[in-house]
Amino acid sequence: MAKGIWIYADHAEGKLRKVSLEILSEARRLADKAGEEVAAVLLGSGVAGLAQTLGYYGADKVYLAEHDILKDYRVEPYSKVIADLISQNQPSIFLLGANINGRDLAPRVAARVKTGLAGDCTTLCINDQGLLQINRPVYAGKAYVDVVCPEARPQMATIRPNVMPLNAPDEAHKAEVINITPQVADMAIGVQIKEIVKDVSGMVDLTEADTIISGGRGMKGAENFAILEELAVLLKAAVGASRAAVDSGWRDQRFQVGQTGRVVSPKLYIACGISGAIQHLAGMRTSKVIVAINKDTEAPIFNIANYSIVGDLFKVVPVLTKEFKEKLSG
Ligand SMILES: Cc1cc2nc3c(=O)[nH]c(=O)nc-3n(C[C@H](O)[C@H](O)[C@H](O)COP(=O)(O)OP(=O)(O)OC[C@H]3O[C@@H](n4cnc5c(N)ncnc54)[C@H](O)[C@@H]3O)c2cc1C
């Protein structure tokens, strides 16, 4: 019988991704209710040191696969190693973060082990039938749907970053590390990584940021994003953009929030000069607190905003920056 709740431990530059610790925290909560065990799957090269942290956040076991071929994330060897592990151990549930790697990896693993996959989930529970029941937005966030996977195992889901609360790390909780030998040496791998070019902008990653300040067509030009960047530095925030701002060439596409951009769920989202089209809301409506600055009282963004500021953003944003500067320096 399938047993145990597993998570995929994504990492970069020697650190676990925040979303992996969030889903591990959620897995721990579900496991405590269901009387199950939590395991994390950790792949890479020279990553054994991360296993301890996984223990602190609730993993009872860490399946550790180290190999030169696994040094950098590539979907072919990663999906094979994970699918082999699942076939051998038959977990009941397998959760991944809905970040770039998780979205790439999850469907490949699901196809290899012949199970279903619910993507981009925002809440999870174990229902009265003992099944994992996930809730996810559909139709660009206009509706939510409950999904269960009654027969195939494991029950798989990717979870949106920043929606699950992090557990406080418990340094007394140690994980048993199970070293596995990945069968990847003979694999034909189509992707070779020649070089990894790091983002040197120093800006906070959009999908993991606690605070995002986004600008839309109301910014009126690329140079005016400097006022958002100044506020962002103060608040340790990332700067996002609407598609109108991206299509105008004011920001790079990787900063676009929305249906055809990034899906984000920060603690605070500040929308500046963004009307609130349904395709933009699809990417940010699960943010905890939404502040909208717009000079049009009828702008649809105000329908979902927790705090609505009606005014000219070129007057409002500098006032916010000045106030935060004073408060934070105090
Ligand atoms: C298939 C499809 C996919 C799409 N995907 C996305 C997506 O991923 N992300 C996305 O954002 N959009 C997406 N769009 C586009 C979307 O429909 C909207 O066109 C876009 O979001 C509008 O961007 P905006 O709000 O910046 O511009 P506008 O709708 O033009 O709004 C500008 C706002 O700025 C306000 N404003 C102007 N000057 C000021 C000022 N000085 N101070 C304060 N407020 C001011 C105006 O009142 C207005 O409300 C998609 C569309 C389609 C069809």
mmCIF file of N, CA, C and O and ligand atoms in Angstrom, residues 215-220 241-245 247 253 256-262 272-281 293-296 299-301 311-314, ligand 1:
data_model
loop_
_atom_site.group_PDB
_atom_site.id
_atom_site.type_symbol
_atom_site.label_atom_id
_atom_site.label_comp_id
_atom_site.label_asym_id
_atom_site.label_seq_id
_atom_site.Cartn_x
_atom_site.Cartn_y
_atom_site.Cartn_z
ATOM 1 N N GLY A 215 4.624 47.924 -11.828
ATOM 2 C CA GLY A 215 4.213 49.105 -12.583
ATOM 3 C C GLY A 215 3.541 48.712 -13.881
ATOM 4 O O GLY A 215 3.898 47.702 -14.497
ATOM 5 N N GLY A 216 2.579 49.502 -14.302
ATOM 6 C CA GLY A 216 1.862 49.241 -15.549
ATOM 7 C C GLY A 216 2.019 50.382 -16.529
ATOM 8 O O GLY A 216 2.959 51.187 -16.428
ATOM 9 N N ARG A 217 1.076 50.456 -17.468
ATOM 10 C CA ARG A 217 1.143 51.490 -18.504
ATOM 11 C C ARG A 217 1.158 52.897 -17.895
ATOM 12 O O ARG A 217 1.713 53.831 -18.460
ATOM 13 N N GLY A 218 0.549 53.020 -16.706
ATOM 14 C CA GLY A 218 0.522 54.310 -16.026
ATOM 15 C C GLY A 218 1.899 54.827 -15.645
ATOM 16 O O GLY A 218 2.048 56.003 -15.294
ATOM 17 N N MET A 219 2.943 53.977 -15.738
ATOM 18 C CA MET A 219 4.312 54.440 -15.447
ATOM 19 C C MET A 219 4.829 55.375 -16.546
ATOM 20 O O MET A 219 5.792 56.107 -16.345
ATOM 21 N N LYS A 220 4.254 55.235 -17.727
ATOM 22 C CA LYS A 220 4.506 56.161 -18.866
ATOM 23 C C LYS A 220 5.895 56.079 -19.501
ATOM 24 O O LYS A 220 6.150 56.775 -20.486
ATOM 25 N N ALA A 241 5.900 43.924 -13.409
ATOM 26 C CA ALA A 241 5.325 44.793 -14.446
ATOM 27 C C ALA A 241 4.090 44.128 -15.040
ATOM 28 O O ALA A 241 3.943 42.901 -15.001
ATOM 29 N N SER A 242 3.210 44.961 -15.576
ATOM 30 C CA SER A 242 2.075 44.423 -16.338
ATOM 31 C C SER A 242 2.566 44.128 -17.756
ATOM 32 O O SER A 242 3.656 44.564 -18.159
ATOM 33 N N ARG A 243 1.739 43.428 -18.498
ATOM 34 C CA ARG A 243 2.132 43.103 -19.878
ATOM 35 C C ARG A 243 2.231 44.378 -20.724
ATOM 36 O O ARG A 243 3.075 44.469 -21.614
ATOM 37 N N ALA A 244 1.375 45.349 -20.421
ATOM 38 C CA ALA A 244 1.433 46.600 -21.190
ATOM 39 C C ALA A 244 2.806 47.241 -21.026
ATOM 40 O O ALA A 244 3.376 47.760 -21.998
ATOM 41 N N ALA A 245 3.344 47.202 -19.811
ATOM 42 C CA ALA A 245 4.670 47.790 -19.562
ATOM 43 C C ALA A 245 5.757 46.976 -20.267
ATOM 44 O O ALA A 245 6.716 47.532 -20.807
ATOM 45 N N ASP A 247 5.264 44.968 -22.982
ATOM 46 C CA ASP A 247 5.108 45.125 -24.443
ATOM 47 C C ASP A 247 5.617 46.487 -24.918
ATOM 48 O O ASP A 247 6.022 46.635 -26.064
ATOM 49 N N GLN A 253 10.626 40.755 -20.131
ATOM 50 C CA GLN A 253 9.460 39.854 -19.998
ATOM 51 C C GLN A 253 9.504 39.014 -18.720
ATOM 52 O O GLN A 253 8.466 38.653 -18.161
ATOM 53 N N GLN A 256 7.249 40.121 -15.974
ATOM 54 C CA GLN A 256 5.804 40.261 -16.198
ATOM 55 C C GLN A 256 5.011 39.378 -15.234
ATOM 56 O O GLN A 256 5.283 38.195 -15.086
ATOM 57 N N VAL A 257 4.010 39.977 -14.622
ATOM 58 C CA VAL A 257 3.120 39.245 -13.720
ATOM 59 C C VAL A 257 1.805 39.010 -14.457
ATOM 60 O O VAL A 257 1.278 39.927 -15.078
ATOM 61 N N GLY A 258 1.292 37.786 -14.385
ATOM 62 C CA GLY A 258 -0.009 37.544 -15.008
ATOM 63 C C GLY A 258 -0.105 36.199 -15.676
ATOM 64 O O GLY A 258 0.790 35.359 -15.557
ATOM 65 N N GLN A 259 -1.192 36.045 -16.395
ATOM 66 C CA GLN A 259 -1.523 34.772 -17.042
ATOM 67 C C GLN A 259 -0.398 34.282 -17.956
ATOM 68 O O GLN A 259 -0.116 33.100 -18.006
ATOM 69 N N THR A 260 0.231 35.194 -18.686
ATOM 70 C CA THR A 260 1.315 34.797 -19.585
ATOM 71 C C THR A 260 2.674 35.235 -19.026
ATOM 72 O O THR A 260 3.658 35.287 -19.749
ATOM 73 N N GLY A 261 2.699 35.547 -17.746
ATOM 74 C CA GLY A 261 3.955 35.910 -17.089
ATOM 75 C C GLY A 261 4.126 35.051 -15.855
ATOM 76 O O GLY A 261 3.779 33.873 -15.849
ATOM 77 N N ARG A 262 4.672 35.644 -14.793
ATOM 78 C CA ARG A 262 4.878 34.909 -13.543
ATOM 79 C C ARG A 262 3.612 34.932 -12.692
ATOM 80 O O ARG A 262 2.890 35.934 -12.685
ATOM 81 N N CYS A 272 1.001 49.775 -9.253
ATOM 82 C CA CYS A 272 1.071 51.209 -9.558
ATOM 83 C C CYS A 272 0.737 51.446 -11.028
ATOM 84 O O CYS A 272 1.443 50.932 -11.910
ATOM 85 N N GLY A 273 -0.336 52.155 -11.274
ATOM 86 C CA GLY A 273 -0.711 52.459 -12.663
ATOM 87 C C GLY A 273 -1.062 51.219 -13.453
ATOM 88 O O GLY A 273 -0.744 51.102 -14.630
ATOM 89 N N ILE A 274 -1.720 50.271 -12.774
ATOM 90 C CA ILE A 274 -2.169 49.018 -13.416
ATOM 91 C C ILE A 274 -3.691 48.981 -13.288
ATOM 92 O O ILE A 274 -4.231 49.155 -12.189
ATOM 93 N N SER A 275 -4.395 48.742 -14.428
ATOM 94 C CA SER A 275 -5.859 48.837 -14.394
ATOM 95 C C SER A 275 -6.507 47.647 -13.676
ATOM 96 O O SER A 275 -7.558 47.786 -13.062
ATOM 97 N N GLY A 276 -5.866 46.453 -13.782
ATOM 98 C CA GLY A 276 -6.442 45.263 -13.147
ATOM 99 C C GLY A 276 -7.199 44.387 -14.129
ATOM 100 O O GLY A 276 -8.255 43.836 -13.803
ATOM 101 N N ALA A 277 -6.639 44.226 -15.336
ATOM 102 C CA ALA A 277 -7.244 43.308 -16.320
ATOM 103 C C ALA A 277 -7.199 41.890 -15.750
ATOM 104 O O ALA A 277 -6.292 41.549 -14.985
ATOM 105 N N ILE A 278 -8.174 41.079 -16.166
ATOM 106 C CA ILE A 278 -8.302 39.714 -15.625
ATOM 107 C C ILE A 278 -6.993 38.917 -15.795
ATOM 108 O O ILE A 278 -6.603 38.156 -14.926
ATOM 109 N N GLN A 279 -6.282 39.171 -16.930
ATOM 110 C CA GLN A 279 -5.033 38.419 -17.168
ATOM 111 C C GLN A 279 -3.931 38.849 -16.197
ATOM 112 O O GLN A 279 -3.042 38.073 -15.893
ATOM 113 N N HIS A 280 -3.973 40.082 -15.724
ATOM 114 C CA HIS A 280 -2.986 40.505 -14.715
ATOM 115 C C HIS A 280 -3.371 39.914 -13.355
ATOM 116 O O HIS A 280 -2.520 39.363 -12.647
ATOM 117 N N LEU A 281 -4.668 39.982 -13.035
ATOM 118 C CA LEU A 281 -5.126 39.457 -11.738
ATOM 119 C C LEU A 281 -4.806 37.969 -11.606
ATOM 120 O O LEU A 281 -4.514 37.482 -10.505
ATOM 121 N N ILE A 293 -2.556 51.704 -6.523
ATOM 122 C CA ILE A 293 -2.455 53.160 -6.698
ATOM 123 C C ILE A 293 -2.881 53.449 -8.134
ATOM 124 O O ILE A 293 -2.252 52.963 -9.091
ATOM 125 N N ASN A 294 -3.978 54.179 -8.285
ATOM 126 C CA ASN A 294 -4.501 54.445 -9.623
ATOM 127 C C ASN A 294 -5.291 55.745 -9.589
ATOM 128 O O ASN A 294 -5.965 56.031 -8.593
ATOM 129 N N LYS A 295 -5.217 56.528 -10.651
ATOM 130 C CA LYS A 295 -5.938 57.810 -10.618
ATOM 131 C C LYS A 295 -7.389 57.660 -11.049
ATOM 132 O O LYS A 295 -8.173 58.605 -10.900
ATOM 133 N N ASP A 296 -7.746 56.462 -11.562
ATOM 134 C CA ASP A 296 -9.114 56.227 -12.024
ATOM 135 C C ASP A 296 -9.899 55.484 -10.928
ATOM 136 O O ASP A 296 -9.603 54.323 -10.629
ATOM 137 N N ALA A 299 -11.093 51.939 -11.745
ATOM 138 C CA ALA A 299 -10.150 50.895 -12.186
ATOM 139 C C ALA A 299 -10.496 49.562 -11.505
ATOM 140 O O ALA A 299 -10.666 49.517 -10.280
ATOM 141 N N PRO A 300 -10.609 48.462 -12.281
ATOM 142 C CA PRO A 300 -11.010 47.164 -11.702
ATOM 143 C C PRO A 300 -10.068 46.652 -10.617
ATOM 144 O O PRO A 300 -10.476 45.867 -9.768
ATOM 145 N N ILE A 301 -8.810 47.100 -10.617
ATOM 146 C CA ILE A 301 -7.862 46.632 -9.587
ATOM 147 C C ILE A 301 -8.393 46.958 -8.187
ATOM 148 O O ILE A 301 -8.139 46.232 -7.223
ATOM 149 N N GLY A 311 -5.105 58.331 -6.845
ATOM 150 C CA GLY A 311 -4.217 59.487 -7.001
ATOM 151 C C GLY A 311 -3.188 59.242 -8.072
ATOM 152 O O GLY A 311 -3.110 58.146 -8.654
ATOM 153 N N ASP A 312 -2.386 60.268 -8.308
ATOM 154 C CA ASP A 312 -1.333 60.198 -9.319
ATOM 155 C C ASP A 312 -0.132 59.470 -8.704
ATOM 156 O O ASP A 312 0.425 59.923 -7.695
ATOM 157 N N LEU A 313 0.244 58.360 -9.315
ATOM 158 C CA LEU A 313 1.325 57.548 -8.730
ATOM 159 C C LEU A 313 2.627 58.337 -8.620
ATOM 160 O O LEU A 313 3.446 58.065 -7.742
ATOM 161 N N PHE A 314 2.812 59.342 -9.508
ATOM 162 C CA PHE A 314 4.056 60.114 -9.461
ATOM 163 C C PHE A 314 4.104 61.041 -8.240
ATOM 164 O O PHE A 314 5.151 61.548 -7.882
HETATM 165 C C1 LIG B 1 -4.036 36.162 -23.911
HETATM 166 C C2 LIG B 1 -3.674 37.366 -23.092
HETATM 167 C C3 LIG B 1 -2.733 37.211 -22.095
HETATM 168 C C4 LIG B 1 -2.366 38.326 -21.302
HETATM 169 N N1 LIG B 1 -1.460 38.150 -20.293
HETATM 170 C C5 LIG B 1 -1.178 39.199 -19.481
HETATM 171 C C6 LIG B 1 -0.295 39.053 -18.369
HETATM 172 O O1 LIG B 1 0.302 37.997 -18.146
HETATM 173 N N2 LIG B 1 -0.079 40.113 -17.577
HETATM 174 C C7 LIG B 1 -0.683 41.326 -17.802
HETATM 175 O O2 LIG B 1 -0.439 42.264 -17.006
HETATM 176 N N3 LIG B 1 -1.510 41.488 -18.830
HETATM 177 C C8 LIG B 1 -1.765 40.474 -19.692
HETATM 178 N N4 LIG B 1 -2.573 40.671 -20.766
HETATM 179 C C9 LIG B 1 -2.976 42.066 -21.103
HETATM 180 C C10 LIG B 1 -4.141 42.580 -20.290
HETATM 181 O O3 LIG B 1 -5.358 42.241 -20.930
HETATM 182 C C11 LIG B 1 -4.055 44.124 -20.182
HETATM 183 O O4 LIG B 1 -4.011 44.673 -21.481
HETATM 184 C C12 LIG B 1 -2.845 44.607 -19.403
HETATM 185 O O5 LIG B 1 -2.765 43.943 -18.166
HETATM 186 C C13 LIG B 1 -2.997 46.105 -19.151
HETATM 187 O O6 LIG B 1 -1.873 46.585 -18.495
HETATM 188 P P1 LIG B 1 -1.963 47.902 -17.605
HETATM 189 O O7 LIG B 1 -2.948 47.684 -16.512
HETATM 190 O O8 LIG B 1 -0.576 48.262 -17.238
HETATM 191 O O9 LIG B 1 -2.457 49.001 -18.655
HETATM 192 P P2 LIG B 1 -3.843 49.722 -18.753
HETATM 193 O O10 LIG B 1 -4.962 48.765 -18.801
HETATM 194 O O11 LIG B 1 -3.704 50.678 -19.893
HETATM 195 O O12 LIG B 1 -3.964 50.528 -17.397
HETATM 196 C C14 LIG B 1 -3.140 51.612 -17.056
HETATM 197 C C15 LIG B 1 -3.697 52.162 -15.746
HETATM 198 O O13 LIG B 1 -2.840 53.178 -15.288
HETATM 199 C C16 LIG B 1 -3.634 54.189 -14.677
HETATM 200 N N5 LIG B 1 -2.822 55.397 -14.678
HETATM 201 C C17 LIG B 1 -2.376 56.120 -15.748
HETATM 202 N N6 LIG B 1 -1.600 57.147 -15.336
HETATM 203 C C18 LIG B 1 -1.568 57.080 -13.970
HETATM 204 C C19 LIG B 1 -0.955 57.867 -12.970
HETATM 205 N N7 LIG B 1 -0.173 58.925 -13.283
HETATM 206 N N8 LIG B 1 -1.144 57.523 -11.680
HETATM 207 C C20 LIG B 1 -1.922 56.464 -11.336
HETATM 208 N N9 LIG B 1 -2.538 55.706 -12.256
HETATM 209 C C21 LIG B 1 -2.360 55.986 -13.564
HETATM 210 C C22 LIG B 1 -4.861 54.258 -15.560
HETATM 211 O O14 LIG B 1 -5.953 54.834 -14.834
HETATM 212 C C23 LIG B 1 -5.076 52.787 -15.889
HETATM 213 O O15 LIG B 1 -5.955 52.190 -14.968
HETATM 214 C C24 LIG B 1 -2.946 39.592 -21.552
HETATM 215 C C25 LIG B 1 -3.894 39.716 -22.564
HETATM 216 C C26 LIG B 1 -4.249 38.630 -23.337
HETATM 217 C C27 LIG B 1 -5.273 38.792 -24.398
#
